[in-house]
mmCIF file of C-alpha atoms and ligand atoms in Angstrom:
data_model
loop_
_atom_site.group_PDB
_atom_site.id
_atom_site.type_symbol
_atom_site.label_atom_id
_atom_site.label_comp_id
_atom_site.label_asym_id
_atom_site.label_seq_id
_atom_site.Cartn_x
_atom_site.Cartn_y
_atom_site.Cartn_z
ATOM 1 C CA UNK A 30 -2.605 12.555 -15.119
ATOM 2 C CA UNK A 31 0.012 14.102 -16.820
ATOM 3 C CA UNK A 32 3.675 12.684 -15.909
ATOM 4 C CA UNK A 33 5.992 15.922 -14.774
ATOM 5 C CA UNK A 34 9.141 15.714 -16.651
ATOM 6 C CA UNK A 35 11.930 14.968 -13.927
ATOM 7 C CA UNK A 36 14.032 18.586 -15.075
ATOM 8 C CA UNK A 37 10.680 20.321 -14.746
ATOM 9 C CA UNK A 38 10.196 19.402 -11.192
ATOM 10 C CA UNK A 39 9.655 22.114 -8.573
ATOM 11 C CA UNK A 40 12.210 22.806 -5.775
ATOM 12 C CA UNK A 41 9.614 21.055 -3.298
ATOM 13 C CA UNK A 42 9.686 17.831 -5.005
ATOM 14 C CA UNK A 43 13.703 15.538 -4.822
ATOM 15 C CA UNK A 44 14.211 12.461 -6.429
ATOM 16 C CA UNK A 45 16.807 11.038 -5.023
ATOM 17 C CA UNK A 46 20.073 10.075 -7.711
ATOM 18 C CA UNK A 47 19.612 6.771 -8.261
ATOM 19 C CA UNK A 48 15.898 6.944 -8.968
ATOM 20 C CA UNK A 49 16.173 9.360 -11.404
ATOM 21 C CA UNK A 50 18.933 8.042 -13.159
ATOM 22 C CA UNK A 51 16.693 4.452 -13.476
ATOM 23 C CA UNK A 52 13.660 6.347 -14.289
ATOM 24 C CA UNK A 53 15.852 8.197 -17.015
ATOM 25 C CA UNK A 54 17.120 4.595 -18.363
ATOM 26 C CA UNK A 55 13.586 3.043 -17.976
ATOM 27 C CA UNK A 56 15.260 1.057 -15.381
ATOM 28 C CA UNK A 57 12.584 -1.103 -13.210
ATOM 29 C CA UNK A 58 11.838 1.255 -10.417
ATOM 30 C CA UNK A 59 9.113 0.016 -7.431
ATOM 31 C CA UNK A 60 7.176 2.766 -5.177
ATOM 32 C CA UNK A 61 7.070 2.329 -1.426
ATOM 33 C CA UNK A 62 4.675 4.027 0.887
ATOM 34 C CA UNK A 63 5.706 5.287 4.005
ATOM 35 C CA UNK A 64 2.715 5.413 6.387
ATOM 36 C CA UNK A 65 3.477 1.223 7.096
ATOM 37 C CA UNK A 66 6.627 2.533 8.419
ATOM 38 C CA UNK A 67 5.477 5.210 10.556
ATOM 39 C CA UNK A 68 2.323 4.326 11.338
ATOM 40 C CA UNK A 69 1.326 0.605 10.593
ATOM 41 C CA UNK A 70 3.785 -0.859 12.042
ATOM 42 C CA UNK A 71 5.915 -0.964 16.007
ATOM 43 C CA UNK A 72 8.718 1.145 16.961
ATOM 44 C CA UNK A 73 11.482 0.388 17.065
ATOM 45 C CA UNK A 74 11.725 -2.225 14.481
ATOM 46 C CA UNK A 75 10.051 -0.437 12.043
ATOM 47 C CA UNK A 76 13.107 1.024 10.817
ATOM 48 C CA UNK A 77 14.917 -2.283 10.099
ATOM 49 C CA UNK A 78 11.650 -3.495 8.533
ATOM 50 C CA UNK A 79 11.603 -0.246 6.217
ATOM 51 C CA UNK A 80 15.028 -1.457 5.273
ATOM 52 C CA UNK A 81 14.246 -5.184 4.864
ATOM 53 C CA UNK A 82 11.713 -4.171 2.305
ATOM 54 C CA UNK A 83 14.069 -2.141 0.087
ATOM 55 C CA UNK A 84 16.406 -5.091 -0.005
ATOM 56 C CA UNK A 85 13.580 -7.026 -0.934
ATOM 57 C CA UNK A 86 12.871 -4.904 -4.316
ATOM 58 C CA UNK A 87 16.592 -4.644 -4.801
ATOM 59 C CA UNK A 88 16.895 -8.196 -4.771
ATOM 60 C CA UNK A 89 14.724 -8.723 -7.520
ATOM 61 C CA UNK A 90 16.543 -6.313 -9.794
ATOM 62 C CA UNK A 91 14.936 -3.517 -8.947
ATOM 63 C CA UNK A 92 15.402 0.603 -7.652
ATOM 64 C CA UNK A 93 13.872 1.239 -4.616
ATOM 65 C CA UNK A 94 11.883 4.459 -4.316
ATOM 66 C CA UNK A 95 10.024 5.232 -0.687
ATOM 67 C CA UNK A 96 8.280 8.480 -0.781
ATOM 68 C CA UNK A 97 7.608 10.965 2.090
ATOM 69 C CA UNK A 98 7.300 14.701 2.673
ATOM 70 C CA UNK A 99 10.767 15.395 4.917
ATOM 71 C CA UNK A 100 10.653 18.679 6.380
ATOM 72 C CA UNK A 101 8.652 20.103 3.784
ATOM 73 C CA UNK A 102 10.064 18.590 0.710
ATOM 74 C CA UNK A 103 9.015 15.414 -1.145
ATOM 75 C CA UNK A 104 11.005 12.709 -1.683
ATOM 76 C CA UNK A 105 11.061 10.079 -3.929
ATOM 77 C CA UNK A 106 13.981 7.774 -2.427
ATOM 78 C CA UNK A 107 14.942 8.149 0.930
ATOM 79 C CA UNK A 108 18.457 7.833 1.999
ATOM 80 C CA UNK A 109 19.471 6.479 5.442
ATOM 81 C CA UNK A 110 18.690 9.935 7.395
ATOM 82 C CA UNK A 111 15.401 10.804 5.739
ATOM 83 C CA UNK A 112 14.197 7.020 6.556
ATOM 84 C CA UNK A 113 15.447 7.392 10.062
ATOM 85 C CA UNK A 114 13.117 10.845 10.432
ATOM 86 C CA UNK A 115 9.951 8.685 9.448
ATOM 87 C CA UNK A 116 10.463 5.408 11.523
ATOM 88 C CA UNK A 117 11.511 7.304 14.265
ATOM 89 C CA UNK A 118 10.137 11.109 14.311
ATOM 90 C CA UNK A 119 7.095 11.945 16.535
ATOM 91 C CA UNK A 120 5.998 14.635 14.302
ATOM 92 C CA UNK A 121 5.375 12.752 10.998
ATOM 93 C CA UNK A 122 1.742 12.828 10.034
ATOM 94 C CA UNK A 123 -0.245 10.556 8.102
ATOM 95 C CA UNK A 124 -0.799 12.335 4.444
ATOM 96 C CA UNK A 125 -3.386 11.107 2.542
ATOM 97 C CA UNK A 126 -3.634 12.837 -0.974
ATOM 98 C CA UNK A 127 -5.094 15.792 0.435
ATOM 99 C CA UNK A 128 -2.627 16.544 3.186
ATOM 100 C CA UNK A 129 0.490 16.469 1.274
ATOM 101 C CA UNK A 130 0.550 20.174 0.031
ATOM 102 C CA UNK A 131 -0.282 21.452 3.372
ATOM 103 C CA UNK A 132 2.356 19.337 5.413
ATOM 104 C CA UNK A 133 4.833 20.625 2.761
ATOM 105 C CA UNK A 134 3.975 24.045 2.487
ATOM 106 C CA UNK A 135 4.451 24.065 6.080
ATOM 107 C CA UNK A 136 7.536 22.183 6.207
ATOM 108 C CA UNK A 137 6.601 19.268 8.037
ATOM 109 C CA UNK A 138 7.091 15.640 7.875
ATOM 110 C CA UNK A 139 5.006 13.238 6.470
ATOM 111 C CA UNK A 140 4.490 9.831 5.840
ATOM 112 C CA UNK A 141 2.238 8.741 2.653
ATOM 113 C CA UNK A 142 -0.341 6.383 2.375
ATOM 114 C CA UNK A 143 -1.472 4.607 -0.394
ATOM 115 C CA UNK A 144 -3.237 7.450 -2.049
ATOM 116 C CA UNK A 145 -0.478 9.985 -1.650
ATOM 117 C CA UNK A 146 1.974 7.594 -2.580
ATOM 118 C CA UNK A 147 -0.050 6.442 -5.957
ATOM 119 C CA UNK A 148 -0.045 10.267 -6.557
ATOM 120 C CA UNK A 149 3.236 11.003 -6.475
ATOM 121 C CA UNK A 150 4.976 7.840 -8.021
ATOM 122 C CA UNK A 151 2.845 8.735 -10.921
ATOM 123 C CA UNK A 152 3.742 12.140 -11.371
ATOM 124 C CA UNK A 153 7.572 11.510 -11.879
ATOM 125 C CA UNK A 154 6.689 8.351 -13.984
ATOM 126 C CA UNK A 155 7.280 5.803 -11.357
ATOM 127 C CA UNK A 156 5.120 2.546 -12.692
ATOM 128 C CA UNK A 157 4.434 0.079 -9.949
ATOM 129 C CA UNK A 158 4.073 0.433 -6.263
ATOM 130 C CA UNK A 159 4.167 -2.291 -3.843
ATOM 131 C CA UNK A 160 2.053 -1.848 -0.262
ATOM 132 C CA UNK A 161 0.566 -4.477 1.981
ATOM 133 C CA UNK A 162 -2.413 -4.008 2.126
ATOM 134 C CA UNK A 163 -4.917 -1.119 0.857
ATOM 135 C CA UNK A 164 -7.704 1.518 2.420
ATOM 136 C CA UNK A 165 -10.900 0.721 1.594
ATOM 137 C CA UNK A 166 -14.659 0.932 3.159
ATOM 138 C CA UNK A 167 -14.828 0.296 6.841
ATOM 139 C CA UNK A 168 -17.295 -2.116 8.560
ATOM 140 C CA UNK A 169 -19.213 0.257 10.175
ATOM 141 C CA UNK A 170 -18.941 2.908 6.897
ATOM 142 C CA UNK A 171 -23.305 2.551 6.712
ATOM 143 C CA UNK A 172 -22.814 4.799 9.892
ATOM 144 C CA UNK A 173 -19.520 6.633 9.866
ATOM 145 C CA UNK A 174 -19.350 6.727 6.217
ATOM 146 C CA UNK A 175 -15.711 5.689 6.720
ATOM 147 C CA UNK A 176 -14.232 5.165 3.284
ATOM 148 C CA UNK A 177 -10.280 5.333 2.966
ATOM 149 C CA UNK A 178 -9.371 7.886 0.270
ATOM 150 C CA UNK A 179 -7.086 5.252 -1.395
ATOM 151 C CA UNK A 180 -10.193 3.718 -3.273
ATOM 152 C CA UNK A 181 -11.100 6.961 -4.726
ATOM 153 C CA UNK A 182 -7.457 7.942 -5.693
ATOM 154 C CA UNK A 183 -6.696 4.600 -7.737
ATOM 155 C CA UNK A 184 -9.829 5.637 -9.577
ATOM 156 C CA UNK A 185 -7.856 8.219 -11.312
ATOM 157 C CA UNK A 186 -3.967 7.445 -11.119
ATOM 158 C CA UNK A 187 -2.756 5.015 -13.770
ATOM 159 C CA UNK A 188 -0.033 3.032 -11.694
ATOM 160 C CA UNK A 189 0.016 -0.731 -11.309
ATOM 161 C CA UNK A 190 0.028 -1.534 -6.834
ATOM 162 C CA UNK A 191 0.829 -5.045 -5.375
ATOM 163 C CA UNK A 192 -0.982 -5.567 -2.337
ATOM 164 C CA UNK A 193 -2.389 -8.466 -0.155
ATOM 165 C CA UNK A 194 -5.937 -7.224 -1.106
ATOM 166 C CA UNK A 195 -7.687 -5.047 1.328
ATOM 167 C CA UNK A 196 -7.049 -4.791 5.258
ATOM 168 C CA UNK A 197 -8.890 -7.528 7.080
ATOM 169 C CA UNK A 198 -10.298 -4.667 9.408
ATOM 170 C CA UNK A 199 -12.641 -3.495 6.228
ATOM 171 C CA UNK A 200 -15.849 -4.606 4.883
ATOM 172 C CA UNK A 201 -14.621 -6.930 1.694
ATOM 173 C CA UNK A 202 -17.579 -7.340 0.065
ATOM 174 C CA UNK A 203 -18.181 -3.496 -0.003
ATOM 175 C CA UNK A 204 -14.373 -2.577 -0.905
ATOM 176 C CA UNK A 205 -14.858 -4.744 -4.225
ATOM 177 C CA UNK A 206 -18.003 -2.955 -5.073
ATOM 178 C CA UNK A 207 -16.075 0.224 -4.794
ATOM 179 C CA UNK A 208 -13.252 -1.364 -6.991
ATOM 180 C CA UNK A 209 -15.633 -2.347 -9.411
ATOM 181 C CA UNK A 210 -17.355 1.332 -9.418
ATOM 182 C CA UNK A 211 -14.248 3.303 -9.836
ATOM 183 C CA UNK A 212 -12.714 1.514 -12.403
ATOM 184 C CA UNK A 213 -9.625 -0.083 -10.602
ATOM 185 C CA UNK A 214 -8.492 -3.152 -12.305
ATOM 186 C CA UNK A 215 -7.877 -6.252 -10.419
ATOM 187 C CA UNK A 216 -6.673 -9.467 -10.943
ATOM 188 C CA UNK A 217 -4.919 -12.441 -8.799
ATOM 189 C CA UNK A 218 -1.208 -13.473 -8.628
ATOM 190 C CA UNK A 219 -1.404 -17.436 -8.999
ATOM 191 C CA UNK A 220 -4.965 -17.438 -7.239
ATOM 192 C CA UNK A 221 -8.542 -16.396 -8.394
ATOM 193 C CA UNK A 222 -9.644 -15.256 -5.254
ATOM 194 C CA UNK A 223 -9.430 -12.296 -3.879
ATOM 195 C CA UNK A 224 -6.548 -12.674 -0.633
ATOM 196 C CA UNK A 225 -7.571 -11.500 2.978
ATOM 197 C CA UNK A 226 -4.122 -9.678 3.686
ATOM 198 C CA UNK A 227 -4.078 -11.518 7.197
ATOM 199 C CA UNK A 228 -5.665 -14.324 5.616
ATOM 200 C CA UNK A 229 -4.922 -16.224 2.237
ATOM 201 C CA UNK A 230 -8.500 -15.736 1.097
ATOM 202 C CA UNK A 231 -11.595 -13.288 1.869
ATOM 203 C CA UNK A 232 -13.653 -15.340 1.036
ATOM 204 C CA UNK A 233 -15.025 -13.693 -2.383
ATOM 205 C CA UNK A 234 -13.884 -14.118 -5.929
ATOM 206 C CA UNK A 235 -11.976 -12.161 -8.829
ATOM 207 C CA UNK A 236 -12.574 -12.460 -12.044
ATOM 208 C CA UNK A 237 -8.983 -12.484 -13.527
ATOM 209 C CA UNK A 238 -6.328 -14.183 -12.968
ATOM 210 C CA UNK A 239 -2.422 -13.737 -13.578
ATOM 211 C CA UNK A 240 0.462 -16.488 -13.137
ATOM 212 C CA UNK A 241 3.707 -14.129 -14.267
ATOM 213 C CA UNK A 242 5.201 -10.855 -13.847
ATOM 214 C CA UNK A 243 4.791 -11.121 -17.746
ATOM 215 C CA UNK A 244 1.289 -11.275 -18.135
ATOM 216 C CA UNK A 245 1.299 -7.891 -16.096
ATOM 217 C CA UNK A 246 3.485 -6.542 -18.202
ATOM 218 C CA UNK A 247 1.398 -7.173 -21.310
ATOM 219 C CA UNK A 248 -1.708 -5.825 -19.322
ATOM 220 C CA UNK A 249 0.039 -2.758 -17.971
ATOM 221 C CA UNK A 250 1.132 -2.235 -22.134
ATOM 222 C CA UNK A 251 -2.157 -2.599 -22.917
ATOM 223 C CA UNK A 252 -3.910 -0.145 -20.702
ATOM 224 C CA UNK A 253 -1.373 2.281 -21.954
ATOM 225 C CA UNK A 254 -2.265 2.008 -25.674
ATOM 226 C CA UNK A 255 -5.603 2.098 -24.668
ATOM 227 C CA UNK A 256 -5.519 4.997 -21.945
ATOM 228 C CA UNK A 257 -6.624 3.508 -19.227
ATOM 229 C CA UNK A 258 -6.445 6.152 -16.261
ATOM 230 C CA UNK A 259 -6.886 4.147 -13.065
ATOM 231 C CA UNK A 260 -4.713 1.870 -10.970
ATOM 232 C CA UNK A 261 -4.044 -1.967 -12.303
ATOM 233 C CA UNK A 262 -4.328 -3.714 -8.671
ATOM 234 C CA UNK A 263 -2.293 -6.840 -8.612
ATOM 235 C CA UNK A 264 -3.448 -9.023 -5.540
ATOM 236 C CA UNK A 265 -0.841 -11.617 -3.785
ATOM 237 C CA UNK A 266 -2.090 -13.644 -1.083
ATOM 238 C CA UNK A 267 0.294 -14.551 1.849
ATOM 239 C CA UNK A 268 0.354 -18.534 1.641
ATOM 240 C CA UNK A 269 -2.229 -20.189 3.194
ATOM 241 C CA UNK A 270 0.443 -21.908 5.765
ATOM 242 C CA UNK A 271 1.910 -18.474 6.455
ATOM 243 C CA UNK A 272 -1.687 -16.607 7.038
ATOM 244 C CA UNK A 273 -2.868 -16.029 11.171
ATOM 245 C CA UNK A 274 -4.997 -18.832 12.372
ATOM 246 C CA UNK A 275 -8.835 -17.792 10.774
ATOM 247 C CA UNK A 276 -10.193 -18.589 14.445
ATOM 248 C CA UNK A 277 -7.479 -16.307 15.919
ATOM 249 C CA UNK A 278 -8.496 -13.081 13.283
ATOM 250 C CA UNK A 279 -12.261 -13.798 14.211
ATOM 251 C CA UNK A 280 -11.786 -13.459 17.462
ATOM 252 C CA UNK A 281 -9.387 -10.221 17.411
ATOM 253 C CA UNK A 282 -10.729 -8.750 14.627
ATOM 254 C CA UNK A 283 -13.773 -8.000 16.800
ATOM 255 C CA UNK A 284 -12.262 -7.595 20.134
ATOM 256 C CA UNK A 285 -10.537 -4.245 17.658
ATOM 257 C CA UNK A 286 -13.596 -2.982 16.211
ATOM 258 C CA UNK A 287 -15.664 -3.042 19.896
ATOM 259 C CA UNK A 288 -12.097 -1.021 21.527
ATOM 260 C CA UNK A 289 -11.935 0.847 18.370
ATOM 261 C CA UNK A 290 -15.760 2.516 19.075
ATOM 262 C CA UNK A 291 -15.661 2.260 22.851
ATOM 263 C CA UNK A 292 -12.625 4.483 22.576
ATOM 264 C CA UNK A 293 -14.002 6.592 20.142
ATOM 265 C CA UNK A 294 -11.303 6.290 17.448
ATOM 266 C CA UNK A 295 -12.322 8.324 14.274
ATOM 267 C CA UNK A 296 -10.987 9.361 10.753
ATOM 268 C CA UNK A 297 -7.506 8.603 9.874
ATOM 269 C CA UNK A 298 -6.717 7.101 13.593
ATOM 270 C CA UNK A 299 -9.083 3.947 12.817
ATOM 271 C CA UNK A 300 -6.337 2.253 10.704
ATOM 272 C CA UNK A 301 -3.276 2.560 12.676
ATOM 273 C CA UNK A 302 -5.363 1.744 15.646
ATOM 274 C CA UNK A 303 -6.980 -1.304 14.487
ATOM 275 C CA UNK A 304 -3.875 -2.581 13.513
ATOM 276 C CA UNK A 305 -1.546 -1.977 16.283
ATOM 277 C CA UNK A 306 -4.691 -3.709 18.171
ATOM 278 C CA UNK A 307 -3.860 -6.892 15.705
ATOM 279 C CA UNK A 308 0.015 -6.695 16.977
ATOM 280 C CA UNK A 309 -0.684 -6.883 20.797
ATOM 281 C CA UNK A 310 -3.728 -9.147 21.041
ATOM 282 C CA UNK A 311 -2.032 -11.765 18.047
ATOM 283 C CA UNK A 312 1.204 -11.875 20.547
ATOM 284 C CA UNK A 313 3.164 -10.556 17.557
ATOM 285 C CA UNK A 314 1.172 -12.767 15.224
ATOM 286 C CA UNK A 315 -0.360 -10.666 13.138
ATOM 287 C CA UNK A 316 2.996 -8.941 12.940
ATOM 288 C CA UNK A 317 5.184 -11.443 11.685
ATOM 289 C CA UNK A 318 2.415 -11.620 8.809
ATOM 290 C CA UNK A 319 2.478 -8.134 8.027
ATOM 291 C CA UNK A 320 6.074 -8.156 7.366
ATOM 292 C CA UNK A 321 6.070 -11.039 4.865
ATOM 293 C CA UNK A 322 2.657 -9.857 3.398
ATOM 294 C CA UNK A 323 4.981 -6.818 2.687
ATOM 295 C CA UNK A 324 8.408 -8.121 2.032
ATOM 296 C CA UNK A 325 6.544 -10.902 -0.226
ATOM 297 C CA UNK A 326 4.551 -7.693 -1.745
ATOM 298 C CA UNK A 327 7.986 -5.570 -2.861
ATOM 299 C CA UNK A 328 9.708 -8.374 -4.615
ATOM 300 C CA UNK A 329 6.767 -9.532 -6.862
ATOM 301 C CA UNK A 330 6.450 -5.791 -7.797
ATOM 302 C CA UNK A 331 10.244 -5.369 -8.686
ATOM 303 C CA UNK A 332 9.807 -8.644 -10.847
ATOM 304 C CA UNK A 333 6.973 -6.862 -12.164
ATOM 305 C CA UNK A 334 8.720 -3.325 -12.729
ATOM 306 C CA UNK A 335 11.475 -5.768 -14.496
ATOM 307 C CA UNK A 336 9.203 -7.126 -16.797
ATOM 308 C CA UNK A 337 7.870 -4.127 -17.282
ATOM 309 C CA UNK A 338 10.988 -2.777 -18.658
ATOM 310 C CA UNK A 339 11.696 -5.235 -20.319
ATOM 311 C CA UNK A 340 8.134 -5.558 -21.997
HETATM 312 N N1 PSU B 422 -0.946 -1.563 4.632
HETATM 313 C C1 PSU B 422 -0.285 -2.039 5.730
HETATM 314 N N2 PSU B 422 -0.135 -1.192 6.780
HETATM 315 C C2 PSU B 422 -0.559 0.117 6.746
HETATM 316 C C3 PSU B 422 -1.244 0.603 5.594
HETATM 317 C C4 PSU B 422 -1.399 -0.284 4.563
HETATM 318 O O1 PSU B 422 0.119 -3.214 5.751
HETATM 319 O O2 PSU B 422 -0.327 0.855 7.704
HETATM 320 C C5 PSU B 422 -1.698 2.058 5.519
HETATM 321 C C6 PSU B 422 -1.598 2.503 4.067
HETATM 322 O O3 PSU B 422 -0.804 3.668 4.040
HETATM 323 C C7 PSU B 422 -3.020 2.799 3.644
HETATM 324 C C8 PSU B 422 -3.584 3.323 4.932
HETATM 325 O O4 PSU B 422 -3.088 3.734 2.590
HETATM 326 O O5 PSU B 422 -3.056 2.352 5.879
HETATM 327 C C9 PSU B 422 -5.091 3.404 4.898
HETATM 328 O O6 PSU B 422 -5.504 4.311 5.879
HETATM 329 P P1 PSU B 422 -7.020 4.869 5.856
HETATM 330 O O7 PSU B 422 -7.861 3.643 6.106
HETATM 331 O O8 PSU B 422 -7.071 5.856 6.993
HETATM 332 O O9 PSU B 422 -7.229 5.507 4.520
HETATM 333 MN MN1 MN B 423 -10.740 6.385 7.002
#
């Protein structure tokens, strides 16, 4: 995928000023998603989160650059207002990769998931992304064939994402085969398994392993030279004495999945429900993970994008 020249971009796409003045530097520069903030994660402290987790990538030396679709236009950077529009808006939609062009086209809001945001950070030459956890194929997928569009996106978007692995919510074993399939590179931050975002571990192994923003680096140079084309996935797992209570998950996890059906939750809604299930039934819990999965998740990728720039 070709990156667009920043001067060459259309009208519909803004980077905000300092973005494009680090990209134009080759400045360290991380990508944020904005669906965590709209939809992954409760009102009304979403917004202060949203915030927390820029000053998390600027405190590692880094430019933060959240990306949404704000009445029609994308932006790369969002300053106070546009961030306020997303955490607090009740007409921002979840835009996977194929959404974005109509929500803009029709001058909505939107708030990106992983896909979209891969897509875009790419495009204007935006290395690393950090998110907490990724899309990927859904325990019951043998029947719903419910398989998050992020899996086949990193397939073909060269961009390096730091996440806690895959959503506990998904099949595991499955979401590595598809990993494996579409060519998306992963290896472990200081572990060789591969984490259980809720949970330090899923349980399965990974067959690289990674101990310094460094040794990214010198991989994400080396996929370069050698044109790689899909997503380097670097996976940090929360602490084992920060990650929910394994019993606790268990327990929750399918407590979510029977509501989830009963209620007859489908496509894009399975996600943010499942989730917001996780919030209530942990007693805030699962929340207080999610928000260090994620802070944790945006620092390591600015000392990544650092390294990067410095590689
Ligand atoms: N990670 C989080 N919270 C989230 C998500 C990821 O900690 O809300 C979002 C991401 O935007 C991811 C999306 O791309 O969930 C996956 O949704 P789906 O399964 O519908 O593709
Ligand atoms: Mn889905």
């Amino acid at each position: 995928m070709p990156v667009v020249a920043l001067e060459a971009l259309p009208d519909r796409i803004l980077v905000a000023p300092e973005v494009a003045e680090a990209l134009g530097a080759g400045r360290a520069v991380v990508a944020l998603e904005s669906t965590i903030i709209s939809h992954g994660l409760p009102r009304p402290r979403n917004l202060e989160i949203a915030a927390d987790i820029e000053a998390a990538v600027r405190g590692q030396g880094a430019v933060p650059a959240t990306i949404a679709v704000v009445g029609g236009v994308v932006r790369i950077g969002l300053d106070a207002e546009a961030l306020g529009v997303i955490a607090t808006s009740e007409d921002v939609v979840k835009v996977s990769l194929r959404d974005v062009a109509t929500v803009a086209a029709r001058g909505g809001h939107g708030a990106t998931t992983v896909a979209s945001t891969a897509h875009l950070a790419a495009l204007v030459g935006i290395d690393v992304f950090a998110t907490g956890g990724l899309g990927g194929v859904h325990r019951e997928a043998r029947e719903t064939w419910d398989e998050s569009a992020d899996l086949t996106t990193l397939g073909t978007t060269p961009i390096t994402i730091v996440s806690a692995g895959v959503k506990s919510i998904l099949d595991v074993p499955a979401t590595l085969e598809r990993l494996e399939t579409l060519n998306v590179a992963v290896v472990g931050f200081g572990t060789d398994r591969f984490p259980g975002f809720y949970l330090n571990d899923s349980g399965f192994g990974l067959d690289w392993r990674v101990d310094s923003p460094e040794e990214v680096a010198a991989i994400m140079a080396a996929r370069r030279d050698l044109g790689a084309d899909s997503t380097l996935l670097v996976t940090n797992p929360l602490p084992v004495d920060r990650q929910v209570d394994p019993d606790l998950h268990e327990r929750v996890l399918h407590e979510g999945l029977a509501a989830a059906t009963a209620a007859g939750v489908r496509g894009k809604d399975v996600t943010p429900f499942l989730l917001a299930h996780f919030h209530e039934a942990t007693g805030g819990e699962s929340l207080r993970a999610n928000i260090e999965i994620i802070l944790g998740n945006a620092a390591l990728a600015a000392r990544i994008a650092v390294a990067a720039a410095n590689h």
